[in-house]
PDB file of C-alpha atoms in Angstrom:
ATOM      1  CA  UNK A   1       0.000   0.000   0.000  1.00 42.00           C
ATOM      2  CA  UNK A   2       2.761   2.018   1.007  1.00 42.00           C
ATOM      3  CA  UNK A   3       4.322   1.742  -2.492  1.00 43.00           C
ATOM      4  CA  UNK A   4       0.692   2.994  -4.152  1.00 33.00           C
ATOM      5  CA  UNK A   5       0.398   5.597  -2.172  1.00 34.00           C
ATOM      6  CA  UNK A   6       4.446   6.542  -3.084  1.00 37.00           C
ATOM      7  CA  UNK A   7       3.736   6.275  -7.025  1.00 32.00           C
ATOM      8  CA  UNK A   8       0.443   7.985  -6.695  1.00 30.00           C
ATOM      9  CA  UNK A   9       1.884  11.063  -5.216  1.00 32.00           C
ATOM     10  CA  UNK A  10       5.165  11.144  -7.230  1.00 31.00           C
ATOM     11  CA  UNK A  11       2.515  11.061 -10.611  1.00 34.00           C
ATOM     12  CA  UNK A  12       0.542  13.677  -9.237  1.00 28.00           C
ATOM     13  CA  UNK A  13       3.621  15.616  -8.200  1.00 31.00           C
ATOM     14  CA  UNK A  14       5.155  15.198 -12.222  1.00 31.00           C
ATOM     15  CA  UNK A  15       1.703  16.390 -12.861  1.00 30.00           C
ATOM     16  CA  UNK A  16       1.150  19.466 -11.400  1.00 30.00           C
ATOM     17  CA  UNK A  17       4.745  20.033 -12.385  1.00 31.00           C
ATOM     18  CA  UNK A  18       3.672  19.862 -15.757  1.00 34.00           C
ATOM     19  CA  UNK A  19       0.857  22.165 -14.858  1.00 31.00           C
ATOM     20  CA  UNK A  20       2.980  24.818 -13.132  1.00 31.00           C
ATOM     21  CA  UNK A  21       5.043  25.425 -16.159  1.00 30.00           C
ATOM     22  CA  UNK A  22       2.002  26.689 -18.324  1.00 30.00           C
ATOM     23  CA  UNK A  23       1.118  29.260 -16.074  1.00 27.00           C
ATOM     24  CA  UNK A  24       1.726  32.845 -16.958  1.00 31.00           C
ATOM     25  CA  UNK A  25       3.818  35.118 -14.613  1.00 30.00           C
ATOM     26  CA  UNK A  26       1.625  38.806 -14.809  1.00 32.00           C
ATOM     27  CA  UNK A  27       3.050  42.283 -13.977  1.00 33.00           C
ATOM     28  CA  UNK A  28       2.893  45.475 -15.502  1.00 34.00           C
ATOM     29  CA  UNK A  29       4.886  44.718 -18.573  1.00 36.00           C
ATOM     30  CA  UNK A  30       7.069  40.992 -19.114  1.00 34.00           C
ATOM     31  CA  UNK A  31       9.843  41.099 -20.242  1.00 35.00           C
ATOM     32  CA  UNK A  32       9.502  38.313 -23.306  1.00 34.00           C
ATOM     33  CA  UNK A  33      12.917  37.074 -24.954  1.00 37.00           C
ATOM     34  CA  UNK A  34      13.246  34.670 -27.673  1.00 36.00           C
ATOM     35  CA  UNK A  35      15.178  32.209 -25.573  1.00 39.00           C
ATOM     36  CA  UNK A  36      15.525  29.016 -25.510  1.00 43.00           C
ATOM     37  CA  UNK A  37      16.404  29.741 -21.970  1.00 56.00           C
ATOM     38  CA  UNK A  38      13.664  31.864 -19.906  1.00 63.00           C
ATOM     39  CA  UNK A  39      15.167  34.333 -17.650  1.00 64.00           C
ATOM     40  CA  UNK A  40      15.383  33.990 -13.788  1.00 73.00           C
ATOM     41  CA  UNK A  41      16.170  36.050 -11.099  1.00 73.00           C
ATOM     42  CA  UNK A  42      19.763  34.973 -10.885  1.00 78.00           C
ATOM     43  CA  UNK A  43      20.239  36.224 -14.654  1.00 82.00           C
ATOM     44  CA  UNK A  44      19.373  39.598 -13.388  1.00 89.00           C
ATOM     45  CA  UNK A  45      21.790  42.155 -12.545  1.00 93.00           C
ATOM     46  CA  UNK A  46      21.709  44.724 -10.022  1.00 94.00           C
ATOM     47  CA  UNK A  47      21.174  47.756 -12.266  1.00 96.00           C
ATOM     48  CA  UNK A  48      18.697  45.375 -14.296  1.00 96.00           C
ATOM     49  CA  UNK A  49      16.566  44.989 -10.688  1.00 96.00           C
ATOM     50  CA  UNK A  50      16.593  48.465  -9.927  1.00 97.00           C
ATOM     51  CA  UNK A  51      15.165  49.386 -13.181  1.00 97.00           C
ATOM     52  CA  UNK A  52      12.203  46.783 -12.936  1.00 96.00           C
ATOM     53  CA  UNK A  53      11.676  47.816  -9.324  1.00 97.00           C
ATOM     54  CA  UNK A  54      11.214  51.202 -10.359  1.00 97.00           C
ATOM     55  CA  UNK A  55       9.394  50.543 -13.885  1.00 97.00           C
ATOM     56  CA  UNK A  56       7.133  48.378 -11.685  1.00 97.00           C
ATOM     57  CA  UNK A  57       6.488  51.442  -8.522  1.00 97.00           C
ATOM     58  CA  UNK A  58       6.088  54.075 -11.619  1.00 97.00           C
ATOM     59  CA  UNK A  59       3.317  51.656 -12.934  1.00 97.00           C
ATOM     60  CA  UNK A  60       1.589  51.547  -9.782  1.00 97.00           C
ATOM     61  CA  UNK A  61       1.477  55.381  -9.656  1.00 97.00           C
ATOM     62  CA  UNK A  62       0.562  55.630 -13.261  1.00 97.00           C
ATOM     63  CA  UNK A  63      -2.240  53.479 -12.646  1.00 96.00           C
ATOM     64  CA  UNK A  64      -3.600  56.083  -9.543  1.00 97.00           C
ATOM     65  CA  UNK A  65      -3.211  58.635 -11.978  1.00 96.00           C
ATOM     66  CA  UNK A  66       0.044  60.512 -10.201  1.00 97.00           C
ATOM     67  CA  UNK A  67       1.482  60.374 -13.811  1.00 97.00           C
ATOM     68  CA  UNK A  68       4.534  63.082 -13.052  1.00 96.00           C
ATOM     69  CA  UNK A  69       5.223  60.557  -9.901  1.00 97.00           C
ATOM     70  CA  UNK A  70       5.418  57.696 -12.664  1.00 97.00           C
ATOM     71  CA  UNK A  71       7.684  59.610 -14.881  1.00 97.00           C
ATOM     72  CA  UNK A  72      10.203  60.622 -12.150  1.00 98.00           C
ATOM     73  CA  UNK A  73      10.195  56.560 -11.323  1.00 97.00           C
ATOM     74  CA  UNK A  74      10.575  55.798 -15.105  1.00 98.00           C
ATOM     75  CA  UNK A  75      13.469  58.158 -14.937  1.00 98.00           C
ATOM     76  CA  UNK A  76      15.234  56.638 -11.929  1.00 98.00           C
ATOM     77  CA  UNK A  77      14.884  53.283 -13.338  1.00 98.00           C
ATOM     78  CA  UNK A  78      16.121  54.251 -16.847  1.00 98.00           C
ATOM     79  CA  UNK A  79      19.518  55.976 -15.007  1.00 98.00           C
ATOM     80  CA  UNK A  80      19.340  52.394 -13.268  1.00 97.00           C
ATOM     81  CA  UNK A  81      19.312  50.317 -17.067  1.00 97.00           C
ATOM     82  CA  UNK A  82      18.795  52.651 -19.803  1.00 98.00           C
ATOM     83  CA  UNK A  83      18.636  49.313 -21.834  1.00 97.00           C
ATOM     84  CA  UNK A  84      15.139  49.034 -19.853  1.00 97.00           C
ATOM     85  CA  UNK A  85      12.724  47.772 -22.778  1.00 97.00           C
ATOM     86  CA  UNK A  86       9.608  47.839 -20.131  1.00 97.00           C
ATOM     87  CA  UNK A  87      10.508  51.621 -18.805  1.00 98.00           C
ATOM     88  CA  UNK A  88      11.036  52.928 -22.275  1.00 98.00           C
ATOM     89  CA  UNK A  89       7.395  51.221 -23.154  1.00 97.00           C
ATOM     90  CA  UNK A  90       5.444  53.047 -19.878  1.00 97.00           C
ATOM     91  CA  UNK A  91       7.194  55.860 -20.437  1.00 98.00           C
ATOM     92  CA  UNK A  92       5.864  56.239 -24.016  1.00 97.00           C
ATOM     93  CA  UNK A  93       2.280  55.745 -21.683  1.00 96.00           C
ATOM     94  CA  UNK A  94       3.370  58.432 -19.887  1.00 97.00           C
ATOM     95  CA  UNK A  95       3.646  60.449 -22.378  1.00 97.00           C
ATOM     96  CA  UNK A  96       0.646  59.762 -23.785  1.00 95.00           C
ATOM     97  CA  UNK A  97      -1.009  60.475 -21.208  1.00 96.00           C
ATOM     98  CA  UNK A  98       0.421  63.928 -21.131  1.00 96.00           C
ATOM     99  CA  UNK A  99      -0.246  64.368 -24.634  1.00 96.00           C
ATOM    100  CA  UNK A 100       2.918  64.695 -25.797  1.00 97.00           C
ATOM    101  CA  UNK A 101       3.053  62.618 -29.460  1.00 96.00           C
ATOM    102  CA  UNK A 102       6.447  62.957 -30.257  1.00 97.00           C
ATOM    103  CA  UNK A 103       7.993  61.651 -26.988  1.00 97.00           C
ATOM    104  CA  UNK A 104       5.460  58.953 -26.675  1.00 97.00           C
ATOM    105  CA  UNK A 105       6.455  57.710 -30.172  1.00 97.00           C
ATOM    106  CA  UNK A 106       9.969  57.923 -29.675  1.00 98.00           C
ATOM    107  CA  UNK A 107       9.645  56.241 -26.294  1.00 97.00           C
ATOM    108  CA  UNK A 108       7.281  53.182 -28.104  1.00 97.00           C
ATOM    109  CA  UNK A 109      10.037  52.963 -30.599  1.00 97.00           C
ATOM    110  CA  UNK A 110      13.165  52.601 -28.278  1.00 98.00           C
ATOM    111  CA  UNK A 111      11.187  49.506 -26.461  1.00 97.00           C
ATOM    112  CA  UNK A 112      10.901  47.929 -29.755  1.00 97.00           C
ATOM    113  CA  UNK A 113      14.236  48.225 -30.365  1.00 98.00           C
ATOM    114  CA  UNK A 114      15.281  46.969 -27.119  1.00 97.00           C
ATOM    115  CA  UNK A 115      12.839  44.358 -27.019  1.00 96.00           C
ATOM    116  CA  UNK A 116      11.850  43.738 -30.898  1.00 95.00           C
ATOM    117  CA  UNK A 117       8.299  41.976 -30.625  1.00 94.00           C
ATOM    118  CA  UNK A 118       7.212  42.435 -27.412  1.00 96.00           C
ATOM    119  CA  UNK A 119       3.686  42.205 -27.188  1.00 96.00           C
ATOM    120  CA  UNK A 120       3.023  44.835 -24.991  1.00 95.00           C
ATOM    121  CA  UNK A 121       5.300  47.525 -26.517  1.00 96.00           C
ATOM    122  CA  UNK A 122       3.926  46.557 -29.944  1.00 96.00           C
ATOM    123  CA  UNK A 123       0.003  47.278 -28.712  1.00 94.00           C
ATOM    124  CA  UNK A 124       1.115  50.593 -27.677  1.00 95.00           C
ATOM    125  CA  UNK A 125       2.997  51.803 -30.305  1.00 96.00           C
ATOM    126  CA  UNK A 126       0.200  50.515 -32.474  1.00 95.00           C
ATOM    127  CA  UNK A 127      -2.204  52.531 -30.804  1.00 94.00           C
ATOM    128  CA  UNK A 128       0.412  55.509 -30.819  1.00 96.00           C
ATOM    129  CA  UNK A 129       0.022  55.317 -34.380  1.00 95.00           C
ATOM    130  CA  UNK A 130      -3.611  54.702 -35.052  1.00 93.00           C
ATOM    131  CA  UNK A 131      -3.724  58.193 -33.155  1.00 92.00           C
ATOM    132  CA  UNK A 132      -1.300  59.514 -35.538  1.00 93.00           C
ATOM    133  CA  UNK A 133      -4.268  58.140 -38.323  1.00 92.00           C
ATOM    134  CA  UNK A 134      -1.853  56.006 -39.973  1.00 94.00           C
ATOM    135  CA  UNK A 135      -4.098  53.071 -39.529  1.00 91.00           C
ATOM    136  CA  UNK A 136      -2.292  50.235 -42.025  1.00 92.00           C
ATOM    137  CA  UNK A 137       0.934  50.738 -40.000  1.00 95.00           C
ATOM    138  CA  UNK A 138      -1.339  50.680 -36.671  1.00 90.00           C
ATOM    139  CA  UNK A 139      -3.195  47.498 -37.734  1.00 91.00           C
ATOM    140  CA  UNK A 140      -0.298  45.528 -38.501  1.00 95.00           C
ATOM    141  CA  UNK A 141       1.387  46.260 -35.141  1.00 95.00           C
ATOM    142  CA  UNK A 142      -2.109  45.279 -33.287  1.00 91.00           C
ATOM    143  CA  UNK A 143      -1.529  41.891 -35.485  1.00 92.00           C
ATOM    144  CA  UNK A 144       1.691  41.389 -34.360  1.00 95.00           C
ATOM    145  CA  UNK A 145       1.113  41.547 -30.676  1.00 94.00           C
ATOM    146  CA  UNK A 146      -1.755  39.026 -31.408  1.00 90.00           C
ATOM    147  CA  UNK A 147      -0.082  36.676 -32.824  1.00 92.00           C
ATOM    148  CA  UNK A 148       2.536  36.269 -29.871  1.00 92.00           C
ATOM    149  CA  UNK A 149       2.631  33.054 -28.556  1.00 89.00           C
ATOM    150  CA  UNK A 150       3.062  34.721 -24.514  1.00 88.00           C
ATOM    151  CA  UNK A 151       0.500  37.298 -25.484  1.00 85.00           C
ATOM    152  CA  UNK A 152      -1.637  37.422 -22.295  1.00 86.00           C
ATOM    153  CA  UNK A 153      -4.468  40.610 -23.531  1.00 87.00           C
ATOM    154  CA  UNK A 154      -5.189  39.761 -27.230  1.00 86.00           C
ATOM    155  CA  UNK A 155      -9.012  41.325 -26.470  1.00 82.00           C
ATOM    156  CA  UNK A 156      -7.572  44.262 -25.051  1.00 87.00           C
ATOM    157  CA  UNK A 157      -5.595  44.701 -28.222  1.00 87.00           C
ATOM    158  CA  UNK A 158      -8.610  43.504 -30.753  1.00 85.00           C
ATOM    159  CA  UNK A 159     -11.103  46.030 -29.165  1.00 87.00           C
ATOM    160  CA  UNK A 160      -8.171  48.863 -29.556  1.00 86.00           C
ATOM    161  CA  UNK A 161      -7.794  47.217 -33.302  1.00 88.00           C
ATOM    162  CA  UNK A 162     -11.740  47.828 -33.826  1.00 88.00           C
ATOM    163  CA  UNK A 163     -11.729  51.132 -32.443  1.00 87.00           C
ATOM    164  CA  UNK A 164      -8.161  52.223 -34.604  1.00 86.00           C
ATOM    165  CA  UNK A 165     -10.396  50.865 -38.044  1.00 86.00           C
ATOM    166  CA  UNK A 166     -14.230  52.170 -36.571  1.00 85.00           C
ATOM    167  CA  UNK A 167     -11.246  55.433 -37.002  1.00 87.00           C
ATOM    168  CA  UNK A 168      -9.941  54.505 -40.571  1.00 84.00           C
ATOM    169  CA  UNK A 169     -13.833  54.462 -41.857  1.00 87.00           C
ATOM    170  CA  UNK A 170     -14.245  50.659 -41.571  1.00 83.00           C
ATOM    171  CA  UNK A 171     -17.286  50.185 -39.506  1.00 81.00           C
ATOM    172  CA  UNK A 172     -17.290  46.437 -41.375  1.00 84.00           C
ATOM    173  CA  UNK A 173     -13.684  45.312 -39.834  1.00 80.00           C
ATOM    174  CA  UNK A 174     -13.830  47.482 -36.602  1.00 76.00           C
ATOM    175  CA  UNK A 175     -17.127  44.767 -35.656  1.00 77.00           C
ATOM    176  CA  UNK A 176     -15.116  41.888 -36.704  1.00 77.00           C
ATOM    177  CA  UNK A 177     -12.341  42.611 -34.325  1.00 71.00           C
ATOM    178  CA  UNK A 178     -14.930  43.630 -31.833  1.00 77.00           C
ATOM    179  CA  UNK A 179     -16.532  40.429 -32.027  1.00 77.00           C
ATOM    180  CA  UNK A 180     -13.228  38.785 -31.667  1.00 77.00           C
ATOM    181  CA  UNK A 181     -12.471  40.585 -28.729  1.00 71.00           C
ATOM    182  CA  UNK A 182     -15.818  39.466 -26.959  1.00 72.00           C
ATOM    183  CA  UNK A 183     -14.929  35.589 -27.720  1.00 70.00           C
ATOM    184  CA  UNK A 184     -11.395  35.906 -26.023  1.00 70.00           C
ATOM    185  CA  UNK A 185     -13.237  37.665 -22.802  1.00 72.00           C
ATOM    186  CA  UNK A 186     -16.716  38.289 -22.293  1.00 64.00           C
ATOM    187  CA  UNK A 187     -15.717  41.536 -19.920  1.00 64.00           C
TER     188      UNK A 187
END
């Protein structure tokens, strides 16, 4: 019995194992790579944590609205790790936010390049641009961040997608991505 008991637990220990590595890590932004290897805390340097301590403290004030409290954060963490793909992206929030295009653009634009295809970055600078009306450019960037594998808001980005071609004069696809949206989350 004792032997049972031993192999039933070791199965359901490989099993929820096997369970634990499906299951998505949130914060304000992930950092995605395409690795082989995922990222752990030990592959993190100092500066590195500093920067996502901060990035992550400047989200939490973004989100209460203190928005020049989130951009002084965004600051400290980018003297931290300028290479910071996730402060350059809620920066470029920021500075939405603020209404101030150009910075928010060139913001969106650095986290790309410091983080080419992350999902995140992508949905914002595709909604930078549909606000900018160029709405092809928009539209394929809303695609993009879709189609990532690790992508954990593909309604949030195929109700911005609807809104960016309800925009663009095309009521027709705008309700197609709605509809989308509303079979990936009911809410």
């Amino acid at each position: 019995m004792n032997r049972l008991a031993g192999a039933l637990f070791l199965g359901l220990a490989l099993w929820l194992s096997g369970c634990a590595q499906g299951v998505a890590v949130t914060g304000p932004a992930p950092v995605l790579r395409a690795s082989a290897d995922m990222p752990t805390e030990s592959d993190e340097t100092p500066q590195r944590r500093r920067a996502r301590l901060r990035t992550e403290l400047a989200a939490a004030y973004f989100q209460q609205g203190q928005t020049l409290v989130a951009l002084d954060e965004i600051k400290q963490a980018l003297l931290a790790d300028p290479a910071y793909a996730d402060a350059h992206n809620l920066r470029g929030l920021v500075f939405l936010r603020l209404n101030d295009w150009p910075l928010a653009g060139e913001s969106f634009q650095r986290a790309l390049a410091l983080s080419p295809g992350d999902p995140d970055a992508l949905h914002n600078m595709g909604w930078w641009l549909c606000q900018q009306s160029r709405f092809d450019e928009s539209d394929q960037l809303f695609t993009q961040a879709i189609a990532h594998p690790r992508y954990t808001q593909p309604g949030k980005t195929r109700v911005a997608q609807g809104l960016c071609q309800l925009r663009a004069g095309r009521p027709d696809l705008a309700e197609n991505h709605w509809l989308q949206a509303l079979s990936l989350d009911a809410d």
